[in-house]
Short mmCIF file of C-alpha atoms and ligand atoms in Angstrom, two decimals:
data_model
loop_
_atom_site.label_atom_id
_atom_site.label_comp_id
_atom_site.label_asym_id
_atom_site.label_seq_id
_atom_site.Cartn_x
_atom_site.Cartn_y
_atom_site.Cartn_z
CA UNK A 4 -16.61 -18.61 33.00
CA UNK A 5 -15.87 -21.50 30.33
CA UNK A 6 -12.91 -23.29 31.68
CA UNK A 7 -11.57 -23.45 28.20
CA UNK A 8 -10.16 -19.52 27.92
CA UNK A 9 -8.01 -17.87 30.21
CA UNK A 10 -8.78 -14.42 30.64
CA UNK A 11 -4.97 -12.57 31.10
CA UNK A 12 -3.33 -9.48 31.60
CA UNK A 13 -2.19 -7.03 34.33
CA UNK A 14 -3.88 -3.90 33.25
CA UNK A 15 -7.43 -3.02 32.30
CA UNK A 16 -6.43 -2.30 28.83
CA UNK A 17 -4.70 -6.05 28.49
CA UNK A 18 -7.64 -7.53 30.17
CA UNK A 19 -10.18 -6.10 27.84
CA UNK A 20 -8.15 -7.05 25.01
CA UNK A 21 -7.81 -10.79 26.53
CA UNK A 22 -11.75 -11.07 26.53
CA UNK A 23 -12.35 -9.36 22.94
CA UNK A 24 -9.86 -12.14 21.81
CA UNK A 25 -11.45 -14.93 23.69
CA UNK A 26 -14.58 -13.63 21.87
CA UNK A 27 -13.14 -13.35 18.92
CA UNK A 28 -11.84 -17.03 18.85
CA UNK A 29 -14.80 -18.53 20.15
CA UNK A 30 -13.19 -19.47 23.43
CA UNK A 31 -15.46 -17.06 25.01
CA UNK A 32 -18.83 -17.41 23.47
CA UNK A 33 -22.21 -15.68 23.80
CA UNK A 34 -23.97 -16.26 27.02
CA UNK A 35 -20.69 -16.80 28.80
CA UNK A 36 -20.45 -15.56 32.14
CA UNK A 37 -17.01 -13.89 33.01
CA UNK A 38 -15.62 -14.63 36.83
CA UNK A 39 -16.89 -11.96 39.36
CA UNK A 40 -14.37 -8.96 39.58
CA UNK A 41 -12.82 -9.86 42.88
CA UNK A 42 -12.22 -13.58 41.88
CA UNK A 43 -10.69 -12.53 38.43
CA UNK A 44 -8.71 -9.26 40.44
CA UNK A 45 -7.50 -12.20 42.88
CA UNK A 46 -6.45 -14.59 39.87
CA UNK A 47 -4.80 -11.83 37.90
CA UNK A 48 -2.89 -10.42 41.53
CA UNK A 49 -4.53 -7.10 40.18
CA UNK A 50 -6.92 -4.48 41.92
CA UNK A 51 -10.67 -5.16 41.69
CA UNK A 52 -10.87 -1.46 40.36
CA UNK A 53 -8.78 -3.02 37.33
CA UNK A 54 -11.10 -5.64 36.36
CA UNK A 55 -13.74 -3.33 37.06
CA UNK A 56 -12.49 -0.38 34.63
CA UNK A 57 -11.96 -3.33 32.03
CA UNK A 58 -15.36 -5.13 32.37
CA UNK A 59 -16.94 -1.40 31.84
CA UNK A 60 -14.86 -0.61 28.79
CA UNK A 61 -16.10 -3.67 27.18
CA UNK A 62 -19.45 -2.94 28.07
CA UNK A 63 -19.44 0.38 26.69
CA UNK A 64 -18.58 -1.72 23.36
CA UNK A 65 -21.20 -3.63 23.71
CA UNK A 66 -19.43 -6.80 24.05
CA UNK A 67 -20.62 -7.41 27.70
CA UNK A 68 -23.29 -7.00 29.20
CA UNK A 69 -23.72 -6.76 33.13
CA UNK A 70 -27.34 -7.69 35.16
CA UNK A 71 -27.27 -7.51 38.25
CA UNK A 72 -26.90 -10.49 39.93
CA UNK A 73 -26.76 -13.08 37.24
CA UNK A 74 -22.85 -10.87 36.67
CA UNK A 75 -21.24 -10.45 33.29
CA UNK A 76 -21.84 -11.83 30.44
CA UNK A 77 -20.72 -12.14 26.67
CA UNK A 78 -23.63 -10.68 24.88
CA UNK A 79 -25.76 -12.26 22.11
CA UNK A 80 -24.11 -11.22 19.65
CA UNK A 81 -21.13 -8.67 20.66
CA UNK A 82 -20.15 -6.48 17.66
CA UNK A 83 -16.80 -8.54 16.77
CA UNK A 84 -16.75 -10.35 13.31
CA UNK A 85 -17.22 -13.76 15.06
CA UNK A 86 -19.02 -17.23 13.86
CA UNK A 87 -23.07 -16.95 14.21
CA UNK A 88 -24.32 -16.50 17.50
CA UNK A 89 -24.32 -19.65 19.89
CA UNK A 90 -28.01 -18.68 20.77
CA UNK A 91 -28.87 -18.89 16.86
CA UNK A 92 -27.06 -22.26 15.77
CA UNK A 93 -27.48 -23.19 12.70
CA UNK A 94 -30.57 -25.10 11.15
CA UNK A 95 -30.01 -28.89 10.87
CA UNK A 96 -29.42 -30.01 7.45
CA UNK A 97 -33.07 -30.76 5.98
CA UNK A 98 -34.75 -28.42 8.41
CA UNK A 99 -36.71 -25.18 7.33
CA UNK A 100 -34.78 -21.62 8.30
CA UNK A 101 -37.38 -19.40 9.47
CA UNK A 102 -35.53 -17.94 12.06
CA UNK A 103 -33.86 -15.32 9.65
CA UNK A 104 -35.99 -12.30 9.63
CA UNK A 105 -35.63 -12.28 5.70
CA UNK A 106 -37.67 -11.42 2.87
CA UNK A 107 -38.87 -13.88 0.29
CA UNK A 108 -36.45 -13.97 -2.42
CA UNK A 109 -38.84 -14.90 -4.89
CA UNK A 110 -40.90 -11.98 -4.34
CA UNK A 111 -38.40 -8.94 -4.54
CA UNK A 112 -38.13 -7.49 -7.82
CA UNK A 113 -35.28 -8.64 -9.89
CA UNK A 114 -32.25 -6.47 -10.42
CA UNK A 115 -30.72 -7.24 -13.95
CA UNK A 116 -33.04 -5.54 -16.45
CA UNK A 117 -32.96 -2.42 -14.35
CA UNK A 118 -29.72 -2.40 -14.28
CA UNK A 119 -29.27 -3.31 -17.91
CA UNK A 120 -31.24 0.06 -18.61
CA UNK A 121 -29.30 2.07 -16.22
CA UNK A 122 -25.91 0.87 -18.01
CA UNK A 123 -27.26 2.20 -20.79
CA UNK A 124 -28.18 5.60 -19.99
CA UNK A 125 -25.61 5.82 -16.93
CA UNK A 126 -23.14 8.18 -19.06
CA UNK A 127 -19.57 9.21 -17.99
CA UNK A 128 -18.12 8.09 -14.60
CA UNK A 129 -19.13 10.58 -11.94
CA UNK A 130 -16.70 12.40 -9.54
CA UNK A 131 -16.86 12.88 -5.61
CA UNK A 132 -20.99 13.96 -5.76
CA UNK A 133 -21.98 17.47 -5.90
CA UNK A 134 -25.14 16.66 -4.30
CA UNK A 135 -25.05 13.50 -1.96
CA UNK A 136 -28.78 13.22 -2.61
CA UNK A 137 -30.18 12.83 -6.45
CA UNK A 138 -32.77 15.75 -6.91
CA UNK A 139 -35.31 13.53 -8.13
CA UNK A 140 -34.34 10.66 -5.83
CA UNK A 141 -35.72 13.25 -3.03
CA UNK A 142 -38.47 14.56 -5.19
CA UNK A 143 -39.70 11.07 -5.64
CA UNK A 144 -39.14 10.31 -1.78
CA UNK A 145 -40.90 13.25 -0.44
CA UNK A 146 -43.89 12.92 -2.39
CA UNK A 147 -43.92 9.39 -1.23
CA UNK A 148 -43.48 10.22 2.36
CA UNK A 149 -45.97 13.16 1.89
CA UNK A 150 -48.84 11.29 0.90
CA UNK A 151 -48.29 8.67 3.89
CA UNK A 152 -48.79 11.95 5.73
CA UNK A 153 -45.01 12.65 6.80
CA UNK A 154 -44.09 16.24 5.94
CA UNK A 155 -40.33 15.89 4.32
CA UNK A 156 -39.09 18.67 3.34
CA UNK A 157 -35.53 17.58 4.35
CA UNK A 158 -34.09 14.51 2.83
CA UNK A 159 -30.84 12.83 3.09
CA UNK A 160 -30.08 9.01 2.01
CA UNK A 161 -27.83 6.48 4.41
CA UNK A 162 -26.57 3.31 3.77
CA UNK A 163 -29.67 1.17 5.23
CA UNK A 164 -32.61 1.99 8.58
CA UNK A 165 -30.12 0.75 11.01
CA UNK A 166 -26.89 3.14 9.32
CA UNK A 167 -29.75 6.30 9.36
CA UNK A 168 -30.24 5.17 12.70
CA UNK A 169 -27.01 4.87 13.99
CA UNK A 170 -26.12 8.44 12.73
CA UNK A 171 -29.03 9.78 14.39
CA UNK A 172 -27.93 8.05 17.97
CA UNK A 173 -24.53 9.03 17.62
CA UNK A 174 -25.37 12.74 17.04
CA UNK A 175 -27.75 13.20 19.35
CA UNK A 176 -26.15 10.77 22.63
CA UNK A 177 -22.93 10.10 24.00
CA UNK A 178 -22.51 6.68 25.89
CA UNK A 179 -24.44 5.70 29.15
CA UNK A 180 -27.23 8.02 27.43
CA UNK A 181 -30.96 6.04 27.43
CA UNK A 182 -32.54 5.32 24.51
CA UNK A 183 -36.07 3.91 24.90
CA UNK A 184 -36.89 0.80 22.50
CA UNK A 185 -39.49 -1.78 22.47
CA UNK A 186 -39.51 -4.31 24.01
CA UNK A 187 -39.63 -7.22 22.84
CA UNK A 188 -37.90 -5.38 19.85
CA UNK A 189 -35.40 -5.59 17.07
CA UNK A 190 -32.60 -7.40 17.67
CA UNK A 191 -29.80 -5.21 16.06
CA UNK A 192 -31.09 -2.36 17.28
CA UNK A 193 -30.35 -4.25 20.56
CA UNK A 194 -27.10 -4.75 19.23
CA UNK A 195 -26.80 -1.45 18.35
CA UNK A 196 -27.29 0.44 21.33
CA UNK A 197 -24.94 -2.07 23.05
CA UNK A 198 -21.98 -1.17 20.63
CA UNK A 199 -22.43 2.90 20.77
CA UNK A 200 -22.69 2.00 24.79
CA UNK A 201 -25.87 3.38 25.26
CA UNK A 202 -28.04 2.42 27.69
CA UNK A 203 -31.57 0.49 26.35
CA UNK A 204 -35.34 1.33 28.24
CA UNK A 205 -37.27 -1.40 27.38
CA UNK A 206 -41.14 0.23 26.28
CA UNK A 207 -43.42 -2.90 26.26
CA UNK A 208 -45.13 -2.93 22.83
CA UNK A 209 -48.54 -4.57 22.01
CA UNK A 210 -50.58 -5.00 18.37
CA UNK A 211 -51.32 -1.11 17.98
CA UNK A 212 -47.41 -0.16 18.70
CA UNK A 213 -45.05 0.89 21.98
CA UNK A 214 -47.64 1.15 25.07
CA UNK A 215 -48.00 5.20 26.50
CA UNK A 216 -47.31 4.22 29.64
CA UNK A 217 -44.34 2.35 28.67
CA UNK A 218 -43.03 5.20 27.17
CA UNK A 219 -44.44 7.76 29.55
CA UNK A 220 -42.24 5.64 32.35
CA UNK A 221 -38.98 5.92 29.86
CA UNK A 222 -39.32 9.27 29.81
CA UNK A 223 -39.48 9.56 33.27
CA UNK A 224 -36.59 7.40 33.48
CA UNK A 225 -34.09 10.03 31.37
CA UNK A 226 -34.46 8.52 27.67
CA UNK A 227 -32.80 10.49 25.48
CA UNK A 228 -34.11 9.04 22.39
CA UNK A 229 -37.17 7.35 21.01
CA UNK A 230 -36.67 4.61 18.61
CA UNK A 231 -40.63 3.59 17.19
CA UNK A 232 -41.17 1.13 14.48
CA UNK A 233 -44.14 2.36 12.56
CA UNK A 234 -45.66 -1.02 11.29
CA UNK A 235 -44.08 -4.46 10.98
CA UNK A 236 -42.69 -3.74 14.45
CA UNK A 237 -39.81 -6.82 14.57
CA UNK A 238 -40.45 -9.54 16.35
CA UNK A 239 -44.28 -9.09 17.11
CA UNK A 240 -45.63 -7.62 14.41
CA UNK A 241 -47.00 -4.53 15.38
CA UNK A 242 -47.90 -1.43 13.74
CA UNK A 243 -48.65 1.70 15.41
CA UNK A 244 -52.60 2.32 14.83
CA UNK A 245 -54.34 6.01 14.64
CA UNK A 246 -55.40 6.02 18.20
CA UNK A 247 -51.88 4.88 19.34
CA UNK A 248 -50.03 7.60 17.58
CA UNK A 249 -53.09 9.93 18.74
CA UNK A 250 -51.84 9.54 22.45
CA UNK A 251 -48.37 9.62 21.78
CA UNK A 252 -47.96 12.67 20.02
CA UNK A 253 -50.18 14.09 22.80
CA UNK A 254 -47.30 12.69 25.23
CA UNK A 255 -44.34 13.78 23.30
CA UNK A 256 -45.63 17.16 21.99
CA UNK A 257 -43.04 19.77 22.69
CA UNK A 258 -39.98 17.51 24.27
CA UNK A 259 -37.35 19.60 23.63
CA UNK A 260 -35.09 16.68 25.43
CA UNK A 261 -36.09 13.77 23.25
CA UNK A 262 -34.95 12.95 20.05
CA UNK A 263 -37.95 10.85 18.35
CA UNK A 264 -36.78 8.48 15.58
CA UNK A 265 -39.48 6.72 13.71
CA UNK A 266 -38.57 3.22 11.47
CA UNK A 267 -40.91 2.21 9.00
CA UNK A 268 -38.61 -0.20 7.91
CA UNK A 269 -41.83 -2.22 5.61
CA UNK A 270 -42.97 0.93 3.63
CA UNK A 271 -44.77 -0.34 0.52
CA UNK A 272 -45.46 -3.92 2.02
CA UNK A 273 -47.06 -2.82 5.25
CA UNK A 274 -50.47 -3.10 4.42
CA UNK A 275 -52.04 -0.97 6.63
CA UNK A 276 -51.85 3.24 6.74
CA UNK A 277 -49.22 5.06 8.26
CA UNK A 278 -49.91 6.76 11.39
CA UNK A 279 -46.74 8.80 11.88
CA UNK A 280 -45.68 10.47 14.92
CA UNK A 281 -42.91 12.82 12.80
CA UNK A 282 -43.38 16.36 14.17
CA UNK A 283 -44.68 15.60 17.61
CA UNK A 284 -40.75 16.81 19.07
CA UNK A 285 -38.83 19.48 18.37
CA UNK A 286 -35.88 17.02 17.04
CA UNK A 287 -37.07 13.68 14.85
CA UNK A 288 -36.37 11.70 12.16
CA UNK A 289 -38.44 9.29 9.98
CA UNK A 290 -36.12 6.02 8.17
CA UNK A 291 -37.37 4.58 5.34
CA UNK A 292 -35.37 1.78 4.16
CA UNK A 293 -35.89 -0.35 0.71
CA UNK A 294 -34.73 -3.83 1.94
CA UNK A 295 -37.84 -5.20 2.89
CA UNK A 296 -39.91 -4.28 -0.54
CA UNK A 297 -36.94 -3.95 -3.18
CA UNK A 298 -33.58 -6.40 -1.59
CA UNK A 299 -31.52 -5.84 1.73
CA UNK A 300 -28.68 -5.96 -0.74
CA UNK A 301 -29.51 -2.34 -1.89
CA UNK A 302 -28.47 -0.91 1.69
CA UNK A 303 -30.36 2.57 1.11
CA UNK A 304 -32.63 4.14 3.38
CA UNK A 305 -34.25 7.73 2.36
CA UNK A 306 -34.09 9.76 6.34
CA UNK A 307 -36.35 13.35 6.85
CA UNK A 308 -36.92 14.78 9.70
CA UNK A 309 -36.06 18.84 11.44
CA UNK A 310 -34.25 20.33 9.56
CA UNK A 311 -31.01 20.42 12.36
CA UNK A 312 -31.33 16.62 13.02
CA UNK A 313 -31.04 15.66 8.71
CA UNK A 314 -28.23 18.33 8.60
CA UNK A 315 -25.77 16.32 11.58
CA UNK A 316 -26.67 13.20 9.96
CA UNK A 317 -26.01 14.62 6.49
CA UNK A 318 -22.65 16.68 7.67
CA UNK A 319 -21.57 13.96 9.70
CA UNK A 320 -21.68 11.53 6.50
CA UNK A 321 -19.91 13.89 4.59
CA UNK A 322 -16.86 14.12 6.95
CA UNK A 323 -16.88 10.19 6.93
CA UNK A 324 -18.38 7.78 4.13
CA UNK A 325 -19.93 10.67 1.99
CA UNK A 326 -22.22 9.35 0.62
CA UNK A 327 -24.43 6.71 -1.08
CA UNK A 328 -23.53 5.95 -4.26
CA UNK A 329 -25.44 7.28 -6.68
CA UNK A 330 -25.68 4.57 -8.71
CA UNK A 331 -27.81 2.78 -5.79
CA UNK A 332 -29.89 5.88 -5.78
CA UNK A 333 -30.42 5.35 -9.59
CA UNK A 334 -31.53 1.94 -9.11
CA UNK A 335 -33.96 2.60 -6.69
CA UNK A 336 -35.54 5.33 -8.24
CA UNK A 337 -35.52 2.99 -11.32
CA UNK A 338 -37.46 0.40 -9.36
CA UNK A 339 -40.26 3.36 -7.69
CA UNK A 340 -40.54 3.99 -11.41
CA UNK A 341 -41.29 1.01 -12.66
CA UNK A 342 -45.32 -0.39 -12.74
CA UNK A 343 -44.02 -4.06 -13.03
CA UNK A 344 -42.46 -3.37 -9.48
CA UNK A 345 -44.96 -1.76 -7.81
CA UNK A 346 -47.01 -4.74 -8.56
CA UNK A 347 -44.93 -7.04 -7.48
CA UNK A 348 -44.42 -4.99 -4.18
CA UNK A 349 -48.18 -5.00 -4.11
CA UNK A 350 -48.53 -9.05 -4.46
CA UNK A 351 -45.54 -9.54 -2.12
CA UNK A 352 -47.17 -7.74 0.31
CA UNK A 353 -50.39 -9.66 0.07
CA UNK A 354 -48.67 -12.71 -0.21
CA UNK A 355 -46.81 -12.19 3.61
CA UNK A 356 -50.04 -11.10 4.79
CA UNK A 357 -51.85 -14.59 3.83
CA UNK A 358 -48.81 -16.42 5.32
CA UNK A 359 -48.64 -14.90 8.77
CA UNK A 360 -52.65 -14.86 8.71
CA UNK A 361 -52.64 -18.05 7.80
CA UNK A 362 -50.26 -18.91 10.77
CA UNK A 363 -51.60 -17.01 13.47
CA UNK A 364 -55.34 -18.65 12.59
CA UNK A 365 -53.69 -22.41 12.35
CA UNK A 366 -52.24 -21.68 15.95
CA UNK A 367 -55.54 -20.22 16.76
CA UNK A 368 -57.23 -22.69 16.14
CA UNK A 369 -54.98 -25.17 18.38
CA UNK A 370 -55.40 -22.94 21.68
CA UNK A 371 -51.56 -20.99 20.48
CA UNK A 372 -51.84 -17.14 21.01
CA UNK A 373 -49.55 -15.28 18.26
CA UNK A 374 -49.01 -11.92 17.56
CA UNK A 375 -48.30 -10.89 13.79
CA UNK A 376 -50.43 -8.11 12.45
CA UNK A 377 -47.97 -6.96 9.50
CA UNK A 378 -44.53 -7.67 8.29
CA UNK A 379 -43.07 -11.08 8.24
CA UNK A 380 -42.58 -12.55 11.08
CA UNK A 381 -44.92 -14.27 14.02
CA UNK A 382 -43.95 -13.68 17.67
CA UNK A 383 -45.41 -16.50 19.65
CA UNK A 384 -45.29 -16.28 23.60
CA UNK A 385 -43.94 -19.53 24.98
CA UNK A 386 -43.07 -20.70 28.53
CA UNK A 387 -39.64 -21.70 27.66
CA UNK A 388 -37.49 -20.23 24.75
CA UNK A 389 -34.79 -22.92 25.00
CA UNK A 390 -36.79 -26.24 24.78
CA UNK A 391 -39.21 -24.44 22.13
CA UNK A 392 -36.24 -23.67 20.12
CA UNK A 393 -34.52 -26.99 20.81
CA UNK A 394 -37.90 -28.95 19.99
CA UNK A 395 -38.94 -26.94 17.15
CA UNK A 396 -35.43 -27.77 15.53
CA UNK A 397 -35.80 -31.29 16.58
CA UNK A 398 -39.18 -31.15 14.20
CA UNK A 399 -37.47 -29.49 11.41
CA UNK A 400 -38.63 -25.89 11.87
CA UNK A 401 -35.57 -23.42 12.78
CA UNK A 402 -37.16 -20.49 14.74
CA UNK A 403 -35.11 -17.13 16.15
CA UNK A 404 -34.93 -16.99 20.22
CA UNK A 405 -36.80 -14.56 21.72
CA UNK A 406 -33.64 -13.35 23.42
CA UNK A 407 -32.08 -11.66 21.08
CA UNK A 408 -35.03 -9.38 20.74
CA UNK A 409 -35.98 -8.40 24.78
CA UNK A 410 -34.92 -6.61 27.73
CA UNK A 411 -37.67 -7.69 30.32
CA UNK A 412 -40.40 -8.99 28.09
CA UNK A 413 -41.61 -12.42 28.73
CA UNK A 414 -40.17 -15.11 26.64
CA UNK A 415 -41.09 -16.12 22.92
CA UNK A 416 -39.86 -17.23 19.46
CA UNK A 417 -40.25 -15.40 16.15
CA UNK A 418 -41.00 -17.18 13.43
CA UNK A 419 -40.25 -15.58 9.97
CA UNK A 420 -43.13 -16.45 7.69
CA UNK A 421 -41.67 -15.31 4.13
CA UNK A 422 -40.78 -18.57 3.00
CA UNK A 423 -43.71 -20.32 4.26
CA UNK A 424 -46.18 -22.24 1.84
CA UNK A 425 -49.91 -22.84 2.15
CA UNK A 426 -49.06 -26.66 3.07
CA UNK A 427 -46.33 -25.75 5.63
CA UNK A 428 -48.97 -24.12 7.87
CA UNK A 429 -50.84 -26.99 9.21
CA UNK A 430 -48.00 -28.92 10.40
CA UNK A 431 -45.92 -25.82 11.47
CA UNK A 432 -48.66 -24.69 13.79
CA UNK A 433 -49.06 -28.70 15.38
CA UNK A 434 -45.31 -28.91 15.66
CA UNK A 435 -45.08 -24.80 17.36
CA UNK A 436 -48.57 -25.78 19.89
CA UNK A 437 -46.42 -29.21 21.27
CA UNK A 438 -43.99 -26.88 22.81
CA UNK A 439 -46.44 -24.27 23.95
CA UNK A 440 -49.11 -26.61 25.71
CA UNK A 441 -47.17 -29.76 25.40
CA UNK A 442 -48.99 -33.36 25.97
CA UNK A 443 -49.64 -34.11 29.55
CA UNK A 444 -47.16 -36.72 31.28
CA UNK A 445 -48.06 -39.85 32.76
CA UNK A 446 -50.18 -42.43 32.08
CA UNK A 447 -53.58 -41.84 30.59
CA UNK A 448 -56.80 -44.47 30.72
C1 LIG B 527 -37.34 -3.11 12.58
C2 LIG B 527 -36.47 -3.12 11.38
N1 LIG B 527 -36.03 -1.96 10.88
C3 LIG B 527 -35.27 -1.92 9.76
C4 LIG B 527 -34.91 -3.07 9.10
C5 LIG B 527 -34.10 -2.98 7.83
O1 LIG B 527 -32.89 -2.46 8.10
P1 LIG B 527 -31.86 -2.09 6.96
O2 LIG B 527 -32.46 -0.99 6.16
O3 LIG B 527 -30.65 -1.65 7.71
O4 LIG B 527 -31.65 -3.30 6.11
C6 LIG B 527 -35.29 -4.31 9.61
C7 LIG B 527 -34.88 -5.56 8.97
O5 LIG B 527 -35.12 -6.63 9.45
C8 LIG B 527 -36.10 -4.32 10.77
O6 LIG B 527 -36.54 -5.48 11.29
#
């Protein structure tokens, strides 16, 4: 434990509420271990069962996390508003952020002139919504999901992929329920599962999407849910090819027990077809979000799926936030609409594509394996995730930790390519292959 917080109390309730402010105040930060439940029972004159029922109750938050025999510890980043993780300090001033997972800025369509039209045709303010969904926000979506081959005749619209995706877990699962995710895999989903206090199956994932096996043994294992990211798989790149989604439909067909939820979080910039696995259960759900193609700041995701699974997630939001505004849902459509944006979608799109290309051949072509077939980012296996971070910092280049993004998988770094110019490349790729195969030591002839 860090010497600098006390952990107090006499109850489980007042112990709990001791760590959550020691995380909240930074004297507990991520990575910290907490004392073993018989030395903190002993400290506190309490029963181990106390410390116990307290270290579980802040695991089922998703502050803690507990394996095996390296004990508890703060997670990565517990769901408390708290500074940025410790694992993800800050770039130094003058070096390059590419550890944020963001898209370019320069290459998502602006917002003003569709706004400006909007204003003008917007008419008078608009009540609690008769219809959480606009009709022709859903027309538009389902033709768009229809010709990528998902059939979506339900449609509801949440507040981002990860809100859609939340709903869908807490509908479906209660806590300690399994939910199988790849692995290495997206970070707030990570986060995510953690906070609802579910319990995460790592599936290993390679280039053509989350391995059979891998999910054949979380199956076997009790997952509950499925969570599949269709292309641009976060960190590594992945999207799931024909052949992939051939043998996991064949696997899932008919699971009655197994709510699938598919994330195709890239849409119009994945650059490569769609091979969905919507339909293969009785109970799924396909996200669509806009914040990779058209701004994160829109927070709207367009969700289909059986028709039971959209009507909890749609009932649910009613009962709660309602709805998304339907002003967002204007904009968006505005921005489906318009030919300039499409475009730009279009050269975004080929734009990441030349930039993590560009990467993965640079590395290449210095011994470096690196996965990135679509999306933004570059996964990059490396022996040791703290020195690579460290050293890549040291050279200017601020990469993510592969930790926040695994379960078991073997260590790595993602490196967001979206901001990344053609020059950038060469010396990105020396600086990222010295801490992958750095220089022998000693002394040389
Ligand atoms: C795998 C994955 N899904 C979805 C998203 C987008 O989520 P949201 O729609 O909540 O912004 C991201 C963003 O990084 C992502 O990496």
């Amino acid at each position: 434990m860090a010497a600098r917080y006390q952990i107090a109390g006499s109850s489980s309730a007042e112990i709990s509420a001791s760590v959550e402010t020691g995380i909240r105040t930074g004297g507990l930060a991520p990575g910290d271990a907490l004392p073993a439940v018989r030395a903190l029972a002993a400290a506190l004159a309490v029963s181990p069962a106390t410390v116990a029922k307290a270290y579980q109750e802040l695991r089922q938050r998703g502050l803690v996390a507990t394996a095996g025999r390296h004990g508890t510890r703060i997670r990565p980043r517990p769901p408390l508003a708290t500074r940025r993780a410790a694992l993800m300090p800050p770039p130094l001033p003058g070096a390059r952020d590419l550890s944020a997972g963001q898209p370019d800025s320069r290459l998502l369509p602006p917002l003003g002139p569709h706004l400006g039209l909007l204003a003008a045709e917007i008419g008078a303010p608009s009540g609690y919504a008769a219809t959480p969904v606009l009709p022709a926000l859903a027309a538009a979506a389902r033709d768009r999901l229809a010709a990528d081959g998902v059939p979506a005749e339900e449609i509801t619209v949440t507040g981002g992929a990860l809100d859609g995706i939340e709903r869908l877990l807490a509908a479906h699962l209660r806590p300690g329920d399994a939910v199988a995710v790849e692995d290495p895999g997206w970070a707030n989903l990570l986060d995510l599962i953690a906070a609802l206090g579910l319990c995460p199956i790592g599936v290993p994932v390679d280039d053509e999407g989350p391995s059979e096996p891998g999910v054949r043994a979380a199956l076997a294992a009790g997952a509950r849910a499925l969570v599949v990211t269709s292309r641009a798989q976060n960190p590594t790149g992945a999207a799931v090819s024909a052949e992939r989604a051939g043998a996991l439909r064949t696997l899932l067909a008919g699971r009655a027990d197994l709510l699938l939820i598919e994330d195709d979080h890239a849409a119009e910039l994945a650059g490569v077809p769609l091979h969905p696995l919507a339909g293969a259960t009785p109970a799924w759900a396909f996200v669509r979000s806009v914040s990779k193609p058209y701004g994160p700041d829109l927070r709207l995701a367009v969700l289909t799926g059986d028709e039971a699974t959209v009507a909890r997630v749609a009932g649910r939001a009613r009962v709660g936030a309602g709805w998304v505004s339907t002003v967002l849902q204007r904009l968006v459509l505005a921005l489906w609409q318009d030919p300039a944006t499409t475009d730009l979608v279009r050269r975004a799109g080929e734009s990441y594509e030349r930039r993590r290309d560009g990467l993965v051949a640079a590395l290449a072509a210095l011994g470096v394996a690196a996965h990135g077939r679509t999306g933004i980012n570059v996964w990059v296996p490396v022996p040791d995730e703290t020195l690579a971070v460290t050293a890549l910092r040291d050279a200017g280049w601020s990469v993510a930790p592969g930790a926040l993004h695994r379960i078991a998988a073997a260590p790595g770094v993602r490196i967001t390519v979206s901001s990344l110019d053609e020059s950038d490349l060469a010396p990105l790729a020396a600086a990222v292959a010295r801490v992958v195969r750095p220089a022998p030591t000693g002394f040389t002839a």
